XYZ file of C-alpha atoms in Angstrom:
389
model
C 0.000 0.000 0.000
C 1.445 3.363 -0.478
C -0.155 6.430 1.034
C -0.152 9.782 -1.088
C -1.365 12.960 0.865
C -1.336 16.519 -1.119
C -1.488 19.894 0.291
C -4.379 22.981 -0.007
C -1.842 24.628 -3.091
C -1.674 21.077 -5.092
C -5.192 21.203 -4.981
C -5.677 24.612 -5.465
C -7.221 24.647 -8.481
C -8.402 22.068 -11.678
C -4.849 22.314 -13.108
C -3.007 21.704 -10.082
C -5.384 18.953 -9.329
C -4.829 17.028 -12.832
C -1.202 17.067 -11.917
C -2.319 15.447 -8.931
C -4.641 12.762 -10.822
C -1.493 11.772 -12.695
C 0.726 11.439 -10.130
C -2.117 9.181 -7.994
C -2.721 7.176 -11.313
C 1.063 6.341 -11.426
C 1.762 5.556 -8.151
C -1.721 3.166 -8.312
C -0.183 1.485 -11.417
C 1.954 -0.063 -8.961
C 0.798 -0.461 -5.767
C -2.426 -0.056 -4.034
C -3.177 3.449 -3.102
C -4.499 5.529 -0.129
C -4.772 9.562 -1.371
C -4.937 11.681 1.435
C -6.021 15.502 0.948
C -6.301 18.672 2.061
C -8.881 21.469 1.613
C -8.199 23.803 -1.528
C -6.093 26.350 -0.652
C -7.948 29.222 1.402
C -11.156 27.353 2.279
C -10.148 26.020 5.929
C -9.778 29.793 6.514
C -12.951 30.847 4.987
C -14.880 28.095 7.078
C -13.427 29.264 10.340
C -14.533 32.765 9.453
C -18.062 31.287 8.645
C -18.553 29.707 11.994
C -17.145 32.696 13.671
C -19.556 34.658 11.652
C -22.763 32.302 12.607
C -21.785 32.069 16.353
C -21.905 36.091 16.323
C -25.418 36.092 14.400
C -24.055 37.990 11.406
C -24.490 36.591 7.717
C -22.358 34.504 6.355
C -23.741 34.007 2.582
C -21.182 35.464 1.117
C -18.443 33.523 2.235
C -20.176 30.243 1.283
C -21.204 31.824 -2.135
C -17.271 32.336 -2.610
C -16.317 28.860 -1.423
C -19.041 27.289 -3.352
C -17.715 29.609 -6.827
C -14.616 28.255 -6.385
C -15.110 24.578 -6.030
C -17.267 24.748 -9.165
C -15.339 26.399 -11.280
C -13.038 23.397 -10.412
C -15.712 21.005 -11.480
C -16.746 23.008 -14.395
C -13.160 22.513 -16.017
C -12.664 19.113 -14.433
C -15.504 17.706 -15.985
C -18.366 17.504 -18.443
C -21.922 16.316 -19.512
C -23.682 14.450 -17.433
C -20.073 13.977 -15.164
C -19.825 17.708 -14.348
C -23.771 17.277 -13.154
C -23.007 14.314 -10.753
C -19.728 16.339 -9.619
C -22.008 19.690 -8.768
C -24.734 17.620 -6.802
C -22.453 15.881 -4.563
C -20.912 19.175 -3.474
C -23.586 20.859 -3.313
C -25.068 18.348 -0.932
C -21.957 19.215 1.446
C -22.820 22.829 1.458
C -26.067 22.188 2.164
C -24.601 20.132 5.109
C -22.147 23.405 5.822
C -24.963 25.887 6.288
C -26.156 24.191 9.194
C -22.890 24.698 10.635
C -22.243 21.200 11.903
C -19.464 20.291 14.085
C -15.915 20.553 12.857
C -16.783 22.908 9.817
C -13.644 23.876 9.558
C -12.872 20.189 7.804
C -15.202 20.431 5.796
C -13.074 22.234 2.645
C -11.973 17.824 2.646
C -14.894 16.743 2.541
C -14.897 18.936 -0.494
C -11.550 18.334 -2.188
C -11.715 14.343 -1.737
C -15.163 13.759 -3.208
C -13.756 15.675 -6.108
C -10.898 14.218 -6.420
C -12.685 10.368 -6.122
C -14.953 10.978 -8.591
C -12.408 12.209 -10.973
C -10.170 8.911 -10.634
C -13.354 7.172 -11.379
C -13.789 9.069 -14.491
C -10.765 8.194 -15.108
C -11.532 4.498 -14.901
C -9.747 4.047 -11.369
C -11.171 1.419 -9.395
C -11.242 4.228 -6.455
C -13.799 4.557 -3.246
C -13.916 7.671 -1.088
C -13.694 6.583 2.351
C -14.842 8.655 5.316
C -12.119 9.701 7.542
C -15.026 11.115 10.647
C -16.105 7.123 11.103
C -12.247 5.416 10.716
C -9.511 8.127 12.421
C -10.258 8.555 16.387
C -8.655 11.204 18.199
C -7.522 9.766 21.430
C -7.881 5.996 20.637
C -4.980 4.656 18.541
C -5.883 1.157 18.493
C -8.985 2.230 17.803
C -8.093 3.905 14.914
C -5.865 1.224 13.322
C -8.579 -1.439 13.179
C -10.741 1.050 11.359
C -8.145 0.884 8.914
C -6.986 -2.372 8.787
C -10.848 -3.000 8.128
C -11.875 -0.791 5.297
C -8.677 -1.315 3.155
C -9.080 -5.467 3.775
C -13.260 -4.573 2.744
C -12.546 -2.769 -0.197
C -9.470 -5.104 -1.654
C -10.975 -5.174 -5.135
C -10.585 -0.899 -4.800
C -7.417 0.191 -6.074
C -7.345 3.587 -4.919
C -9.071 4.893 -1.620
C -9.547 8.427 -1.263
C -9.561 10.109 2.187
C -10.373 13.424 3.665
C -7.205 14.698 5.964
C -7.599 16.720 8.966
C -11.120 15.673 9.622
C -11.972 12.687 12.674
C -14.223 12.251 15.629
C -13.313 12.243 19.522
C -13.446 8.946 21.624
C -17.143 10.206 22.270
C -18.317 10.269 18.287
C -18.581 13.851 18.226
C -16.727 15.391 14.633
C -13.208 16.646 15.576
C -10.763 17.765 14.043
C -6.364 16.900 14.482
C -5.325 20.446 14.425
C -4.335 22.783 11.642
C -2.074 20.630 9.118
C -3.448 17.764 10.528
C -3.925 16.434 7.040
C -0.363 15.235 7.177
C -0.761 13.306 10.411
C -3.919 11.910 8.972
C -1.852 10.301 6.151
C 0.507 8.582 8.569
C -2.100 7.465 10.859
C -3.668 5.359 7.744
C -0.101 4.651 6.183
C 0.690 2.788 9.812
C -2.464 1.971 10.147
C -2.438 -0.206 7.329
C 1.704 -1.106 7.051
C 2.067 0.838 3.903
C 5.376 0.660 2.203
C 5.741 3.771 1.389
C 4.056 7.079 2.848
C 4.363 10.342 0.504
C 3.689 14.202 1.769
C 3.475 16.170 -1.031
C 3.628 19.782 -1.073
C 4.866 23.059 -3.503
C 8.180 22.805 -2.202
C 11.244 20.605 -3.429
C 11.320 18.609 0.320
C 12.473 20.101 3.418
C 14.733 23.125 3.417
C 17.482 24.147 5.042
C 15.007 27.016 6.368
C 12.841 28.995 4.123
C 13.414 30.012 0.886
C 11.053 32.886 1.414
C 13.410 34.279 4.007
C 17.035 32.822 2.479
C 16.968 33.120 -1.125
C 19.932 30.835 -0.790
C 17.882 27.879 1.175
C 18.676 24.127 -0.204
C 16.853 21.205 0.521
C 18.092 18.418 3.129
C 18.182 15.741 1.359
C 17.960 13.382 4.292
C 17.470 13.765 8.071
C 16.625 11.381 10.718
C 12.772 11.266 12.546
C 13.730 13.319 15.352
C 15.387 16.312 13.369
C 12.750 16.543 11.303
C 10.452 16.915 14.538
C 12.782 19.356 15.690
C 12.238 21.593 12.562
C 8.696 20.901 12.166
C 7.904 21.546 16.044
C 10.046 24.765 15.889
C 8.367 26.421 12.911
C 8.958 24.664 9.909
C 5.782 24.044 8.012
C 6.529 22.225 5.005
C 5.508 19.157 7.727
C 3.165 18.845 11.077
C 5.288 17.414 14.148
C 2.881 14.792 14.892
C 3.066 13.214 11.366
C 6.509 11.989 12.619
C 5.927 9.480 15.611
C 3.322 7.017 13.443
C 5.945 6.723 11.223
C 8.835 6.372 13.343
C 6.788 3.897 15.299
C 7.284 1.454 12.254
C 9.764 2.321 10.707
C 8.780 4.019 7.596
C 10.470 6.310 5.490
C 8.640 9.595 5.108
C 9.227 11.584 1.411
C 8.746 15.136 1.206
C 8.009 15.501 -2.524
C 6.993 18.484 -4.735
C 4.008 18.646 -7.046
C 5.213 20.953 -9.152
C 8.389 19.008 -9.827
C 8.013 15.387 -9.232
C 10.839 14.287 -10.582
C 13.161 16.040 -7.784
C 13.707 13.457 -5.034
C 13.236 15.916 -2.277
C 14.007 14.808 1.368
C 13.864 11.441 2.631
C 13.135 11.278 6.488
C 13.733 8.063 8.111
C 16.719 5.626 10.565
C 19.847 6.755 9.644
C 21.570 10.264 9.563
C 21.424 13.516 7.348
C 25.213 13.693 5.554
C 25.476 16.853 7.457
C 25.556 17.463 11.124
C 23.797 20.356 11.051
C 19.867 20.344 8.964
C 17.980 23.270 9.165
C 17.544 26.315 10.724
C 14.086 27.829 11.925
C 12.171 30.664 12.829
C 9.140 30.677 15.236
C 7.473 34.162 16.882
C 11.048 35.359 18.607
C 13.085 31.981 18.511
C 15.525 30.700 15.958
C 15.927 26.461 16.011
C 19.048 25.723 14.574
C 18.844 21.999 14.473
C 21.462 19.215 14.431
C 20.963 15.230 12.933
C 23.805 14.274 15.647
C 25.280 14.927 18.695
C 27.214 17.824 18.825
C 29.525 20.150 21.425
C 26.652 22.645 23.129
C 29.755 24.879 23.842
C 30.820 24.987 20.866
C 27.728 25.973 18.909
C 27.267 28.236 21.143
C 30.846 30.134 20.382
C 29.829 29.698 16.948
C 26.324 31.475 16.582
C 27.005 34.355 19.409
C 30.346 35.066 17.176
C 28.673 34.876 14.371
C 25.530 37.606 15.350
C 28.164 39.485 17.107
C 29.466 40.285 13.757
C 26.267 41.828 12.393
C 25.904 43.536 15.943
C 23.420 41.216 16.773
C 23.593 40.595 20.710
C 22.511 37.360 21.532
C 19.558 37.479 24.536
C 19.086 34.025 24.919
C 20.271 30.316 23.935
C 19.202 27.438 25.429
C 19.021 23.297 24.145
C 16.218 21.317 23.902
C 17.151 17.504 22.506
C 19.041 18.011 18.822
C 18.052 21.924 18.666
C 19.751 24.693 19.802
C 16.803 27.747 20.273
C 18.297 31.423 19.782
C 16.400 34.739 20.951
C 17.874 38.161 19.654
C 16.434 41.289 20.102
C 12.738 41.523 18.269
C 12.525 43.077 14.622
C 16.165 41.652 14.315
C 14.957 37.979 13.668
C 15.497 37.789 10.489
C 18.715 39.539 10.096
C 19.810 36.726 12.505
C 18.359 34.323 10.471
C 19.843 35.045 7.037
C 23.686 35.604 9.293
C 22.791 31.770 11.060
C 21.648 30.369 7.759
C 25.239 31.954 5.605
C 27.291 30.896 8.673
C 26.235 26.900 9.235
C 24.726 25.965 5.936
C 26.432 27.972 3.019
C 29.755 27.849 1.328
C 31.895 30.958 1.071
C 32.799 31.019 -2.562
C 35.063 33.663 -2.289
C 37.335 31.444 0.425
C 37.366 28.595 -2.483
C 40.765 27.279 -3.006
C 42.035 24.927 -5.817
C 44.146 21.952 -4.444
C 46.735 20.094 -6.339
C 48.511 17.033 -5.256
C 51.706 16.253 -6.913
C 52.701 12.285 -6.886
C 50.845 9.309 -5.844
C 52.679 8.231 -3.153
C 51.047 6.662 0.131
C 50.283 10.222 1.412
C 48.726 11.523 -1.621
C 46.781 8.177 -2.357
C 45.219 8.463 1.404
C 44.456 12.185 0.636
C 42.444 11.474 -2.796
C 40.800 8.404 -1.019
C 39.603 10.908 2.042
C 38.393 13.213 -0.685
C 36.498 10.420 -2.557
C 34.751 9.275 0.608
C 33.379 12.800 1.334
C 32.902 14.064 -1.600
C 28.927 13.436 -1.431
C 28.935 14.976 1.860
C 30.455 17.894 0.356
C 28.250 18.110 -2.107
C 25.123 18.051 -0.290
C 26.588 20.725 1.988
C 27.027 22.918 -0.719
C 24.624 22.217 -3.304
C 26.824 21.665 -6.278
């Protein structure tokens, strides 16, 4: 079984969702699939200010007019004939179900997103079943949860893809709940454990996880590997190309978790599994009025210390605060100088001074200069993933 979950931009529209359709159809040429989805892009927001809206008696037709425009102008270029007419009533069945305002509206953009998405692959001429994620993931009850899974995939063997709604469960008590914002992620490696999937897939409109974010470093790369508990340090500490809890599921079995990009599938992105990134340090962070530098190792607190006070020192940056917690090291300067710390952190740990670049020649091939190009050899991936070339 391998488990595909997509983000609110790769479904943000009909184009980004036929990429989707072909990336599902390929992976379901091989293996059985479980697709996993967010809301479009936007519409989690625009539900939450709907029930704010209803709980303070003021309209709220306007928003679901908007929501509604959007997801049919999705169908409307997804599909046609008699299709696009089936597509229309089933949504418009769920926003018949959202003006009530039910419990745990603020799912309900995947109720939206999956049913379109299921019904597409079936046009397609996927064997595919949309599965609902409020009766089979149980917040608070793990086991629970697991045999709900176990269950429908072993009842619907002859389906080759089953298409879930992240995000969206119910408590211990029935009651619609939800697993927090990006809980689509964790919803995908609940039902990738839940069912011993060989391979779980987050996919997202970045190429994997960065060394912090490209929005704020121009000069970000992606990690191409890091351990379970560095990527929880990143993701816990502000990085939100993944949610924290998505981790422990996996880790629990031992599966490898890919951080893959939609709009370039063909980049490998970042693996995040057992072993160790090829780098000691991974990623660097930014979260309210903290910086998370984070290591894949064990590493010399004093030292890293020396090293990032030193470093903000020389942009007359005065460090307030560092203190450790597990593999990170958290940083607080000054506020409004966060990101000017951030950019100095990121230039200092994770990118190579061209200018200090010096060619090396070694003359003979003696025992000494034999060892020398053999030490080279042996880290010469390391260097490269370090600095990107």
């Amino acid at each position: 079984m391998h488990v595909l979950k997509f983000g609110g931009t790769s479904v943000a529209n009909a184009t980004n969702i036929s990429r989707v359709i072909d990336i599902v159809r390929s992976a379901a040429a091989k293996d059985r699939v479980i697709l996993v989805s967010s809301a479009i892009s936007g519409c989690t927001d625009k539900l939450i200010a709907i029930e704010k809206a209803a709980k303070e008696g003021k309209s709220f037709t306007e928003e679901i007019k908007f929501l509604k425009d959007k997801h049919f102008d999705i169908i409307n270029r997804l599909f046609t004939g008699s299709e696009k007419k089936t597509a229309e009533d089933k949504c418009e069945e769920i926003f018949k179900e959202i003006s009530t305002i039910p419990d745990g509206l603020e799912a309900y953009g995947e109720l939206l997103s999956t049913n379109i998405l299921a019904y597409k692959l079936s046009c397609e001429g996927e064997k595919t079943k949309w599965i609902n994620s409020r009766e089979i993931i149980i917040k608070g009850d793990i086991e629970r949860t697991y045999a709900n899974i176990r269950k429908v995939v072993d009842e619907n063997a002859d389906m080759r893809i089953l298409v879930a709604p992240g995000f969206i469960a119910s408590d211990t008590e029935g009651r619609i709940t939800t697993l927090g914002r990006g809980g689509s992620d964790y919803s995908a490696a609940l039902y990738a454990a839940g069912c011993s999937a060989g391979r779980l897939d987050i996919w997202t409109d970045v190429p994997g996880i960065m060394t912090t974010n490209p929005k704020d470093v121009s000069k970000a790369q992606t990690v191409p590997f890091m351990s379970y508990d560095a990527a929880w340090c990143l993701a816990e500490h502000g990085a939100k190309v993944l949610y924290p809890p998505t981790v422990e599921p996996a880790k629990n079995i031992g599966l490898d978790i890919h951080i893959l990009n939609t709009f370039d599938p063909a980049n490998p992105g970042t693996v995040i599994g057992t072993g160790k990134a090829s780098s000691l340090w991974v990623g660097i962070s930014l979260a309210k009025d903290t910086l998370c530098l984070v290591a894949d190792d064990k590493f010399d607190r004093r030292e890293a210390a020396n090293m990032i006070e030193n470093t903000l020192k020389r942009c007359s940056i005065d460090v307030m605060d560092i203190s450790f917690d597990k593999g990170c090291v958290l940083v607080k300067v000054a506020e409004g100088l966060e990101k000017e710390a951030l950019k100095a952190l990121h230039k200092e740990f994770f990118q190579i001074d061209e200018n200090n670049t010096r060619l090396l020649y070694i003359a003979g091939k003696g025992a000494v200069g034999t060892a020398l190009r053999n030490m080279i050899d042996k880290t010469s991936e390391n260097i490269k993933a370090a600095s990107g070339k």
